[in-house]
Coordinates of C-alpha atoms in Angstrom, one line a residue:
M1 CA 105.0 80.5 57.8
L2 CA 103.3 78.1 60.1
G3 CA 106.6 77.2 61.6
K4 CA 107.4 80.8 62.3
G5 CA 103.9 81.2 63.8
F6 CA 104.5 78.2 66.1
R7 CA 107.8 79.7 67.2
V8 CA 106.0 82.9 68.2
L9 CA 103.5 80.9 70.2
G10 CA 106.4 79.1 71.9
H11 CA 108.1 82.4 72.8
S12 CA 104.8 83.7 74.2
I13 CA 104.3 80.6 76.4
R14 CA 107.9 81.0 77.8
E15 CA 107.2 84.6 78.6
Q16 CA 103.9 84.0 80.4
P17 CA 104.0 80.3 81.6
R18 CA 101.7 80.9 84.6
L19 CA 98.9 82.5 82.7
F20 CA 99.2 79.9 79.9
S21 CA 99.0 77.1 82.5
I22 CA 95.8 78.6 84.0
G23 CA 94.2 78.9 80.5
V24 CA 95.2 75.4 79.5
A25 CA 94.1 73.9 82.8
G26 CA 90.7 75.6 82.4
S27 CA 90.5 74.5 78.8
V28 CA 91.4 70.9 79.5
L29 CA 88.8 70.7 82.3
F30 CA 86.2 72.2 80.0
S31 CA 87.1 69.8 77.1
V32 CA 87.2 66.6 79.3
L33 CA 83.8 67.6 80.7
I34 CA 82.4 68.0 77.2
I35 CA 83.3 64.3 76.5
A36 CA 82.0 63.3 80.0
G37 CA 78.8 65.2 79.4
A38 CA 78.2 63.3 76.1
Y39 CA 78.5 60.0 77.8
I40 CA 76.4 61.1 80.7
V41 CA 73.7 62.2 78.3
G42 CA 74.0 58.9 76.5
A43 CA 73.7 57.0 79.8
I44 CA 70.7 59.0 80.9
I45 CA 68.9 58.5 77.5
G46 CA 69.8 54.7 77.4
H47 CA 69.2 53.8 81.0
V48 CA 66.6 56.3 82.2
V49 CA 64.6 57.8 79.3
V50 CA 64.3 54.7 77.0
P51 CA 63.2 52.3 79.9
A52 CA 60.7 55.0 81.0
I53 CA 59.3 55.0 77.5
D54 CA 59.3 51.2 77.3
H55 CA 57.6 50.8 80.7
R56 CA 55.5 54.0 80.5
H57 CA 56.7 54.9 83.9
V58 CA 58.9 57.7 84.8
G59 CA 61.4 57.1 87.7
V60 CA 61.4 60.5 89.4
A61 CA 64.5 59.7 91.5
A62 CA 66.4 58.5 88.4
L63 CA 65.5 61.6 86.4
A64 CA 66.4 63.9 89.4
G65 CA 69.7 62.1 89.8
G66 CA 70.5 62.5 86.0
A67 CA 69.5 66.2 86.1
G68 CA 71.8 66.7 89.2
V69 CA 74.7 65.1 87.4
I70 CA 74.2 67.2 84.3
F71 CA 73.9 70.3 86.5
G72 CA 77.1 69.4 88.3
V73 CA 79.0 68.8 85.1
S74 CA 77.7 72.1 83.7
A75 CA 78.8 74.0 86.8
A76 CA 82.3 72.5 86.5
K77 CA 82.4 73.4 82.8
V78 CA 81.6 77.0 83.8
L79 CA 84.7 77.0 86.1
G80 CA 86.8 75.6 83.3
L81 CA 85.5 78.2 80.8
F82 CA 86.3 81.0 83.3
G83 CA 89.8 79.7 83.8
R84 CA 90.4 79.3 80.1
R85 CA 89.2 82.8 79.2
L86 CA 90.9 84.5 82.2
G87 CA 94.3 82.9 81.4
A88 CA 94.0 83.4 77.6
G89 CA 92.8 87.0 77.9
A90 CA 95.3 88.1 80.6
M91 CA 98.1 86.4 78.7
Q92 CA 97.2 88.1 75.4
F93 CA 96.7 91.6 76.8
R94 CA 99.8 91.4 79.0
L95 CA 102.0 90.4 76.1
Q96 CA 100.6 93.1 73.9
A97 CA 101.2 95.7 76.6
T98 CA 104.7 94.4 77.3
Y99 CA 105.7 94.6 73.6
R100 CA 104.1 98.0 73.1
R101 CA 106.3 99.2 75.9
R102 CA 109.4 97.5 74.5
V103 CA 108.8 98.8 71.0
T104 CA 108.3 102.4 72.3
R105 CA 111.3 102.1 74.5
R106 CA 113.4 100.9 71.6
Y107 CA 112.2 103.9 69.5
L108 CA 113.5 106.2 72.2
E109 CA 116.8 104.4 72.4
L110 CA 117.5 104.4 68.6
P111 CA 119.3 107.5 67.2
L112 CA 117.7 110.3 65.3
A113 CA 119.3 109.0 62.0
W114 CA 117.3 105.7 62.3
H115 CA 114.0 107.6 62.7
H116 CA 114.9 109.7 59.6
R117 CA 115.0 106.4 57.6
N118 CA 111.5 105.2 58.7
A119 CA 108.1 106.7 58.2
T120 CA 106.3 107.7 61.3
G121 CA 103.1 106.0 60.2
T122 CA 105.0 102.7 59.8
L123 CA 106.4 103.1 63.3
L124 CA 102.9 103.7 64.7
S125 CA 101.7 100.5 62.9
N126 CA 104.6 98.6 64.5
A127 CA 103.7 99.7 68.0
N128 CA 100.0 99.0 67.5
A129 CA 98.7 96.8 64.7
D130 CA 101.8 94.7 64.4
V131 CA 102.0 94.0 68.2
E132 CA 98.3 93.1 68.2
A133 CA 98.7 90.8 65.2
A134 CA 101.7 89.1 66.7
F135 CA 99.7 87.9 69.8
Y136 CA 96.3 87.6 68.2
P137 CA 96.4 83.7 68.3
I138 CA 97.0 83.8 72.0
A139 CA 93.3 84.2 72.8
P140 CA 92.2 80.8 71.2
L141 CA 95.5 79.0 72.0
P142 CA 94.5 77.5 75.4
F143 CA 91.2 76.5 73.9
A144 CA 93.0 74.8 71.0
V145 CA 95.4 73.0 73.3
G146 CA 92.4 71.8 75.4
T147 CA 90.7 70.7 72.1
V148 CA 93.8 68.6 71.1
V149 CA 93.6 66.9 74.5
M150 CA 89.9 66.4 74.0
L151 CA 90.4 64.8 70.6
F152 CA 92.8 62.3 72.0
V153 CA 90.5 61.4 74.8
A154 CA 87.5 61.3 72.4
V155 CA 89.3 58.9 70.0
A156 CA 90.3 56.7 72.9
S157 CA 86.7 56.7 74.2
L158 CA 85.4 55.9 70.7
F159 CA 87.7 52.9 70.4
F160 CA 86.6 51.8 73.8
T161 CA 83.0 52.1 72.6
D162 CA 83.2 50.6 69.1
W163 CA 86.1 50.3 66.7
V164 CA 83.9 51.0 63.6
L165 CA 82.6 54.3 65.1
A166 CA 86.1 55.1 66.1
L167 CA 87.3 54.8 62.5
V168 CA 84.5 57.2 61.5
G169 CA 85.7 59.6 64.1
V170 CA 89.3 59.4 63.1
G171 CA 88.4 60.0 59.5
V172 CA 86.4 63.1 60.4
F173 CA 89.2 64.5 62.7
L174 CA 91.8 63.9 60.0
A175 CA 89.6 65.6 57.4
L176 CA 89.2 68.6 59.8
L177 CA 93.0 68.8 60.3
G178 CA 93.7 68.5 56.6
M179 CA 91.2 71.2 55.8
N180 CA 92.7 73.6 58.4
I181 CA 96.2 73.1 57.0
V182 CA 95.0 73.8 53.4
Y183 CA 93.1 76.8 54.8
S184 CA 96.2 78.2 56.5
R185 CA 98.4 77.7 53.5
L186 CA 96.0 79.6 51.2
I187 CA 95.3 82.4 53.7
S188 CA 98.9 83.0 54.7
P189 CA 100.1 85.2 51.8
R190 CA 96.9 87.1 51.8
V191 CA 97.1 87.9 55.5
S192 CA 100.7 88.9 55.1
A193 CA 99.8 91.3 52.3
A194 CA 97.0 92.8 54.3
Q195 CA 99.2 93.4 57.3
R196 CA 101.8 95.2 55.2
L197 CA 99.1 97.4 53.6
R198 CA 97.8 98.3 57.1
A199 CA 101.2 99.9 57.8
E200 CA 101.1 101.7 54.5
V201 CA 97.6 103.1 55.1
S202 CA 98.7 104.3 58.5
A203 CA 101.8 106.0 57.0
V204 CA 99.8 107.8 54.4
A205 CA 97.2 108.9 56.9
H206 CA 99.8 110.2 59.4
E207 CA 101.6 112.1 56.7
S208 CA 98.4 113.7 55.5
F209 CA 97.3 114.7 59.0
D210 CA 100.7 116.0 60.0
G211 CA 100.9 118.0 56.8
A212 CA 97.3 119.4 57.1
L213 CA 98.5 123.0 57.0
V214 CA 100.4 122.4 53.7
V215 CA 97.5 120.4 52.2
K216 CA 94.9 123.1 53.0
T217 CA 97.0 126.1 52.0
M218 CA 98.0 124.5 48.7
G219 CA 94.4 123.3 48.0
R220 CA 95.5 119.6 47.7
E221 CA 92.7 118.1 49.8
G222 CA 91.4 116.3 46.7
D223 CA 94.7 114.8 45.8
E224 CA 95.5 113.7 49.4
T225 CA 92.0 112.1 49.6
Q226 CA 92.7 110.2 46.3
R227 CA 96.1 109.2 47.5
F228 CA 94.6 107.8 50.8
A229 CA 91.7 106.3 49.0
A230 CA 94.0 104.4 46.6
K231 CA 95.9 102.9 49.4
A232 CA 92.8 102.2 51.5
G233 CA 91.3 100.5 48.4
E234 CA 94.3 98.2 48.2
L235 CA 93.8 97.3 51.8
R236 CA 90.1 96.8 51.2
D237 CA 90.8 94.4 48.3
A238 CA 93.4 92.5 50.4
M239 CA 90.9 92.1 53.2
I240 CA 88.3 90.9 50.7
R241 CA 90.7 88.3 49.4
V242 CA 91.2 87.1 53.0
G243 CA 87.4 87.2 53.5
R244 CA 86.8 85.1 50.4
I245 CA 89.1 82.3 51.7
R246 CA 87.4 82.4 55.1
G247 CA 84.0 82.5 53.4
L248 CA 84.9 79.4 51.4
F249 CA 86.3 77.3 54.3
D250 CA 84.2 78.4 57.3
P251 CA 81.0 76.7 56.0
A252 CA 83.0 73.6 55.2
L253 CA 84.7 73.5 58.6
D254 CA 81.3 74.0 60.2
A255 CA 79.6 71.3 58.1
L256 CA 82.2 68.6 58.5
P257 CA 81.3 67.7 62.2
S258 CA 77.7 67.7 61.2
F259 CA 78.5 65.3 58.4
G260 CA 80.4 63.2 60.9
T261 CA 77.3 63.1 63.2
L262 CA 75.1 62.0 60.3
T263 CA 77.6 59.3 59.4
V264 CA 77.8 58.1 63.0
L265 CA 74.0 57.8 63.1
L266 CA 73.9 55.7 59.9
V267 CA 76.8 53.5 60.8
G268 CA 75.6 53.4 64.5
A269 CA 72.2 52.2 63.4
W270 CA 73.8 49.4 61.5
R271 CA 76.0 48.4 64.5
L272 CA 73.0 48.7 66.8
R273 CA 71.1 46.1 64.7
Q274 CA 74.1 43.9 64.9
G275 CA 74.1 44.2 68.6
A276 CA 77.6 45.6 68.7
I277 CA 76.6 48.7 70.6
T278 CA 73.7 49.9 72.8
V279 CA 71.3 52.8 72.4
A280 CA 73.3 54.6 75.1
D281 CA 76.5 54.1 73.1
L282 CA 75.0 55.4 69.9
V283 CA 73.5 58.5 71.6
S284 CA 76.8 59.3 73.4
V285 CA 78.8 59.1 70.2
A286 CA 76.3 61.1 68.2
F287 CA 76.1 63.8 70.9
L288 CA 79.9 63.8 71.1
F289 CA 80.2 64.7 67.4
T290 CA 77.6 67.4 67.9
V291 CA 79.4 69.2 70.7
L292 CA 82.8 68.7 69.1
A293 CA 82.0 71.0 66.2
F294 CA 82.7 74.3 68.0
P295 CA 85.8 73.3 70.0
V296 CA 87.5 71.8 66.9
R297 CA 87.2 75.2 65.3
A298 CA 89.6 76.6 67.9
I299 CA 92.4 74.7 66.2
G300 CA 91.4 76.3 62.9
W301 CA 91.4 79.8 64.5
V302 CA 94.9 79.4 65.8
L303 CA 96.2 78.0 62.4
A304 CA 94.4 80.7 60.5
E305 CA 96.0 83.5 62.6
L306 CA 99.5 82.1 62.6
P307 CA 100.6 83.7 59.3
R308 CA 99.3 87.1 60.5
S309 CA 101.1 86.5 63.9
A310 CA 104.3 85.6 62.1
V311 CA 104.2 88.7 60.0
G312 CA 103.4 91.0 62.9
W313 CA 106.2 89.4 65.0
E314 CA 108.7 89.8 62.3
R315 CA 107.9 93.5 61.9
V316 CA 108.1 94.0 65.7
Q317 CA 111.4 92.2 65.9
N318 CA 112.8 94.4 63.1
V319 CA 112.3 97.3 65.5
L320 CA 113.6 95.5 68.6
T321 CA 116.7 94.2 66.8
A322 CA 117.4 97.4 64.9
T323 CA 121.1 98.4 64.8
G324 CA 122.8 101.7 64.9
D325 CA 122.5 102.5 68.7
M326 CA 124.4 105.5 69.8
A327 CA 126.7 104.2 72.5
Y328 CA 127.3 106.4 75.5
G329 CA 130.4 106.5 77.7
E330 CA 130.7 106.7 81.5
A331 CA 132.5 110.1 81.8
E332 CA 130.8 112.7 84.0
L333 CA 131.2 116.4 83.7
A334 CA 131.8 118.1 87.0
A335 CA 128.7 119.5 88.7
D336 CA 129.8 123.0 87.9
P337 CA 127.2 125.8 87.8
K338 CA 129.5 127.7 85.3
P339 CA 128.8 127.7 81.6
A340 CA 130.4 125.0 79.5
T341 CA 132.9 125.3 76.7
L342 CA 132.0 123.7 73.3
R343 CA 134.7 122.9 70.7
F344 CA 134.5 121.4 67.2
E345 CA 137.7 119.9 65.8
N346 CA 137.9 119.0 62.2
V347 CA 134.4 117.6 62.1
D348 CA 133.1 115.9 59.0
F349 CA 129.5 114.6 58.7
A350 CA 127.4 112.7 56.1
Y351 CA 123.8 111.6 56.6
A352 CA 123.0 107.9 56.1
A353 CA 121.6 107.1 52.7
T354 CA 118.0 105.8 52.8
V355 CA 117.5 102.1 51.9
P356 CA 114.1 101.7 50.3
G357 CA 112.0 98.7 51.6
R358 CA 114.2 98.3 54.7
G359 CA 113.8 99.0 58.3
P360 CA 110.8 97.9 60.5
S361 CA 108.6 97.2 57.6
G362 CA 111.2 95.4 55.6
T363 CA 112.9 92.0 56.1
S364 CA 116.1 93.3 57.5
E365 CA 118.1 96.4 58.2
P366 CA 121.7 96.4 57.0
A367 CA 124.2 98.9 58.0
P368 CA 123.2 102.1 56.2
S369 CA 125.7 103.6 53.7
L370 CA 126.7 107.2 54.0
G371 CA 125.3 109.8 51.6
Q372 CA 126.9 113.0 50.3
P373 CA 129.0 114.8 53.0
V374 CA 127.4 117.9 54.4
L375 CA 130.2 119.1 56.7
H376 CA 133.9 119.3 56.0
G377 CA 136.6 120.0 58.6
V378 CA 134.4 122.2 60.8
T379 CA 136.5 123.7 63.6
F380 CA 135.3 126.5 66.0
E381 CA 134.8 127.1 69.7
V382 CA 132.0 128.5 72.0
P383 CA 133.9 129.8 75.0
A384 CA 132.4 129.4 78.4
G385 CA 129.8 132.1 79.1
R386 CA 129.9 133.5 75.5
T387 CA 127.3 133.8 72.8
V388 CA 128.3 132.6 69.3
A389 CA 126.1 133.1 66.3
L390 CA 126.2 130.5 63.5
V391 CA 125.4 132.2 60.2
G392 CA 125.2 130.8 56.7
P393 CA 123.0 130.4 53.7
T394 CA 120.3 127.7 53.5
G395 CA 121.8 124.2 53.3
S396 CA 125.2 125.2 54.6
G397 CA 125.0 122.7 57.5
K398 CA 123.9 125.0 60.4
S399 CA 121.2 122.6 61.8
T400 CA 123.6 119.7 61.4
I401 CA 126.2 121.5 63.5
A402 CA 123.5 122.1 66.1
S403 CA 122.5 118.4 66.1
L404 CA 126.2 117.4 66.5
A405 CA 126.6 119.8 69.4
A406 CA 123.7 118.2 71.2
R407 CA 124.9 114.8 70.1
L408 CA 121.7 113.8 68.3
V409 CA 124.1 112.5 65.7
D410 CA 127.8 111.6 65.7
P411 CA 130.4 113.0 63.3
T412 CA 131.8 110.7 60.6
A413 CA 135.3 112.2 61.4
G414 CA 136.7 114.6 63.9
S415 CA 135.4 115.2 67.4
V416 CA 133.1 117.5 69.5
Y417 CA 134.2 118.4 73.0
L418 CA 132.4 119.7 76.1
D419 CA 134.8 121.1 78.6
G420 CA 137.5 119.2 76.9
V421 CA 135.7 115.8 77.1
D422 CA 134.7 114.1 73.8
V423 CA 130.8 114.0 73.9
S424 CA 130.9 110.4 72.8
D425 CA 132.6 109.5 76.1
L426 CA 130.0 111.2 78.2
A427 CA 127.3 109.4 80.1
H428 CA 123.8 110.1 78.7
E429 CA 122.6 111.7 82.0
S430 CA 125.6 114.0 82.2
L431 CA 125.2 115.1 78.5
A432 CA 121.4 115.7 79.0
A433 CA 122.0 117.7 82.1
T434 CA 124.7 119.9 80.4
V435 CA 123.2 120.6 76.9
A436 CA 119.8 121.8 75.9
L437 CA 118.7 122.1 72.2
V438 CA 115.8 124.3 71.1
P439 CA 115.0 123.1 67.6
Q440 CA 113.6 125.0 64.6
V441 CA 110.1 123.5 64.9
P442 CA 108.8 123.7 68.4
F443 CA 107.1 120.7 69.9
V444 CA 104.5 121.2 72.6
F445 CA 102.8 118.3 74.4
D446 CA 99.1 118.0 74.9
D447 CA 99.5 119.0 78.6
T448 CA 99.5 122.0 80.8
V449 CA 102.0 124.8 80.5
R450 CA 103.6 123.6 83.8
G451 CA 103.8 120.0 82.4
N452 CA 105.5 121.2 79.2
I453 CA 108.1 123.2 81.1
T454 CA 108.9 120.9 84.0
L455 CA 108.5 117.5 82.2
D456 CA 108.3 116.1 85.7
R457 CA 112.0 116.7 86.1
P458 CA 113.3 116.6 89.7
G459 CA 114.2 120.0 91.0
V460 CA 112.1 122.0 88.5
D461 CA 109.4 123.7 90.5
D462 CA 106.9 126.5 89.8
A463 CA 109.5 129.1 90.8
G464 CA 112.0 127.7 88.3
A465 CA 109.3 127.6 85.6
W466 CA 108.4 131.3 86.1
A467 CA 112.1 132.2 86.1
A468 CA 112.6 130.4 82.8
L469 CA 109.4 132.0 81.4
R470 CA 110.8 135.4 82.3
V471 CA 114.1 134.8 80.4
A472 CA 112.1 133.5 77.4
Q473 CA 109.9 136.6 77.4
A474 CA 106.9 134.4 78.0
E475 CA 105.8 135.4 81.5
S476 CA 103.3 137.9 80.3
F477 CA 101.3 135.7 77.9
V478 CA 101.4 132.7 80.3
S479 CA 100.1 134.9 83.1
A480 CA 97.2 136.0 80.8
L481 CA 96.1 132.5 80.1
P482 CA 92.9 131.4 81.8
Q483 CA 94.6 129.1 84.4
G484 CA 98.2 130.3 84.1
L485 CA 100.6 127.4 84.5
D486 CA 97.6 125.0 84.7
T487 CA 96.3 125.9 81.3
T488 CA 96.1 123.0 78.9
V489 CA 97.6 124.0 75.6
G490 CA 96.2 121.3 73.3
E491 CA 97.8 118.8 70.9
R492 CA 101.1 120.3 69.6
G493 CA 100.1 123.5 71.4
T494 CA 97.3 124.4 69.0
S495 CA 95.8 127.0 71.4
L496 CA 99.1 129.0 71.2
S497 CA 100.6 131.0 68.4
G498 CA 103.9 129.9 66.7
G499 CA 105.9 132.5 68.6
Q500 CA 104.3 131.5 71.9
R501 CA 105.1 127.8 71.2
Q502 CA 108.8 128.8 70.5
R503 CA 109.1 130.7 73.7
L504 CA 107.5 127.9 75.7
T505 CA 110.0 125.4 74.3
L506 CA 112.8 127.8 75.1
A507 CA 111.5 128.1 78.7
R508 CA 111.4 124.3 78.9
A509 CA 115.1 124.1 77.9
L510 CA 116.1 126.9 80.4
A511 CA 114.2 125.3 83.3
G512 CA 116.6 122.4 83.3
G513 CA 119.5 124.7 84.0
P514 CA 121.8 123.8 81.0
R515 CA 125.4 124.9 80.9
L516 CA 125.2 125.0 77.0
L517 CA 122.1 126.3 75.2
I518 CA 121.7 125.6 71.5
L519 CA 119.1 127.7 69.6
D520 CA 118.5 126.4 66.1
D521 CA 116.5 129.3 64.6
A522 CA 114.4 128.9 67.7
T523 CA 112.8 132.4 67.7
S524 CA 112.0 132.8 64.0
A525 CA 108.2 133.2 64.6
V526 CA 108.5 136.0 67.2
D527 CA 108.8 139.7 66.6
P528 CA 112.4 140.9 66.2
R529 CA 112.3 143.1 69.3
V530 CA 111.1 140.1 71.3
E531 CA 113.9 138.0 70.0
A532 CA 116.4 140.8 70.8
A533 CA 115.1 140.9 74.3
I534 CA 115.4 137.1 74.7
L535 CA 119.0 137.2 73.3
S536 CA 120.0 140.1 75.5
S537 CA 118.6 138.3 78.6
L538 CA 120.5 135.2 77.7
R539 CA 123.7 137.1 77.0
D540 CA 123.5 139.0 80.3
G541 CA 123.5 135.7 82.2
G542 CA 119.8 135.0 82.4
A543 CA 120.4 131.4 81.3
G544 CA 123.8 130.9 83.1
A545 CA 124.9 129.1 80.0
S546 CA 127.1 129.4 76.9
V547 CA 124.9 130.0 73.9
L548 CA 125.2 128.7 70.3
V549 CA 122.5 130.4 68.2
V550 CA 121.7 129.7 64.6
A551 CA 120.8 133.3 63.6
Y552 CA 119.3 135.1 60.6
R553 CA 118.4 138.6 61.9
R554 CA 121.1 141.3 61.8
A555 CA 120.1 142.6 65.3
T556 CA 120.4 139.1 66.7
I557 CA 123.7 138.4 65.1
A558 CA 125.0 141.8 66.3
L559 CA 124.3 140.7 69.9
A560 CA 126.7 137.7 69.7
D561 CA 130.2 137.9 71.0
E562 CA 131.4 136.1 68.0
V563 CA 130.1 135.0 64.6
V564 CA 130.9 131.7 62.8
Y565 CA 130.1 132.0 59.1
V566 CA 129.6 128.7 57.2
E567 CA 129.2 128.0 53.5
H568 CA 128.8 124.5 51.8
G569 CA 129.5 122.8 55.1
R570 CA 132.8 124.6 55.8
V571 CA 133.7 127.4 58.3
V572 CA 134.7 130.2 56.0
A573 CA 135.3 132.9 58.6
H574 CA 134.8 133.7 62.3
G575 CA 135.1 136.9 64.2
T576 CA 132.9 139.7 65.4
H577 CA 129.9 140.8 63.4
A578 CA 131.6 144.1 62.4
E579 CA 134.8 142.3 61.3
L580 CA 133.0 139.8 59.1
L581 CA 130.7 142.6 57.7
A582 CA 133.8 144.5 56.6
T583 CA 136.0 141.6 55.4
V584 CA 133.7 138.8 54.0
P585 CA 131.6 139.8 51.0
G586 CA 129.4 136.7 51.1
Y587 CA 128.6 137.3 54.8
A588 CA 127.7 140.9 54.1
D589 CA 125.5 140.1 51.2
L590 CA 123.7 137.4 53.2
V591 CA 123.1 139.5 56.3
T592 CA 121.9 142.4 54.1
A593 CA 119.4 140.0 52.4
Y594 CA 118.2 138.8 55.8
E595 CA 117.7 142.3 56.9
K596 CA 115.7 143.3 53.8
A597 CA 113.5 140.2 54.2
D598 CA 112.9 140.9 57.9
A599 CA 112.0 144.5 57.1
E600 CA 109.5 143.3 54.5
R601 CA 107.9 140.9 56.9
E602 CA 107.6 143.5 59.5
R603 CA 106.0 146.0 57.1
E604 CA 103.5 143.3 56.1
K605 CA 103.0 142.4 59.8
A606 CA 103.8 138.8 58.9
Y607 CA 104.9 137.8 62.4
D608 CA 102.4 135.7 64.4
E609 CA 102.3 138.1 67.4
P610 CA 102.7 141.8 68.1
P611 CA 106.0 143.3 69.4
A612 CA 106.9 143.0 73.1
N613 CA 105.0 145.2 75.5
S614 CA 102.2 145.6 73.0
N615 CA 98.9 146.8 74.5
N616 CA 97.0 144.7 72.0
P617 CA 94.6 142.6 74.1
S618 CA 94.4 139.9 71.6
A619 CA 98.2 139.4 71.5
T620 CA 98.1 136.0 73.1
N621 CA 95.6 134.6 70.6
N622 CA 96.7 136.1 67.3
K623 CA 97.5 133.3 65.0
G624 CA 99.6 134.2 62.0
I625 CA 102.6 132.7 60.2
S626 CA 104.4 130.0 62.3

């Protein structure tokens, strides 16, 4: 573990050599001046103070000169201290910021399937606690390097003063080193366990907060509290075990230099009587041991934090070296304002099986195995400028088809084409500019309405935002907001209803001018008449795009030019709504069931907002089912 920790330190030094050099230079200056100060104090005591006592006469010039020298050394030590802390602090914080950005960038590069295999709380811990832990020893590192230099200089000066006192010093230094090594070996597994539990506590907390609605509506607050308390208790116990080791060794490490000082005084008095040393020598050596107590601890601080650093670094590297990247090609679709054509050809798909204990919190991440197939030989087409409804029972693979169309995942067999080009051959920028997916669960940033729609994309101005809002049937409620486009909507859009959030995310997708729009049950929380208005606007060219919509409502399905009906991951039939209603019993039963459920919801006013064109003044603030 210490070896791994030292390799992390070496890597850190190679990344920030200039700041490390500044810190070490300041530390070496400070350390050398500590030794120089000890001998200066000894000289002043031996050659100024003792003669003054013996002769009962104080030499003012000598005292002033001694004070001036001490002041000069102290001022130089301040400069060394400033350089040491500046270099160490800047190096530590710069490395932490750099690796937080690298981890976050890697998260965004990794495919959706990788994120499905790893808990969000663990990923948060990787980007925060683990990065901090990896570079925690950087702060005392320059001090420790300067202390090592100081120890060599101190031992050399001790041998120059008196070989007997030098042996006492070497014995004390070796005892300090041995105690620090034992300390590090004992604390290493305890620190590793505590770091792992930090990630688990973060994961439980994030899951509880993210599922607050479920927890409250199901009355599970007590159970969630107990679940979190149990994991927090494990972390507490782990930290107490770390504290016990520190509590045992810290006093011993503090006492050892003091014991060395006492030994030096006893041995030094004997050597003084023998005439081997002078009073100045004895005072210098005793003072040296006194001031060495604190700097020597810096070595212990680094050694004690190396296990935690190694664990944090390993967890960070498991993210940075994670495999499974979705490779993009270099093909570019023509800059054509016309709607795109989407085609599925014999597409199979199976989600990756979850490997417990692997990923960023585990020791490695092997290639994931495939689980049960969810799609089998899916073939259909969304012609340019047409609206195709994807209909099927729950679990039939509709959302998976939507994800494949947007290339959030890749098929395990078969191909998906955009304008005749395999999506896996497209450049990422070209794919993002062509396809927009509006998912089942809308995500709204803690930003203004404008920020959520434009996302600072070039070419998306206020005029484009309002045009997208009109198509998404969101212009009226946004206009009624206190600051219009400048209204901040809160974290995850908490100030908006579920239907408003869905329409806002739809407007975001439309503002980018996609040529293919994929709606994965993206209007489930709005009133059916609002949804029908949205689909009519899209079908009449309001989006300028082909539309693939995962649909449930009969009125919405009827607006589509064609319907693709799927069951158990297979395309069972496709045609117009009327054709399937007349020829496919399963389709007819499903649509009828949807229609009955919709009617029941409307009778119970279960939608989270009133119908379009309602005169209800509270329409924009009515919070219901989302």
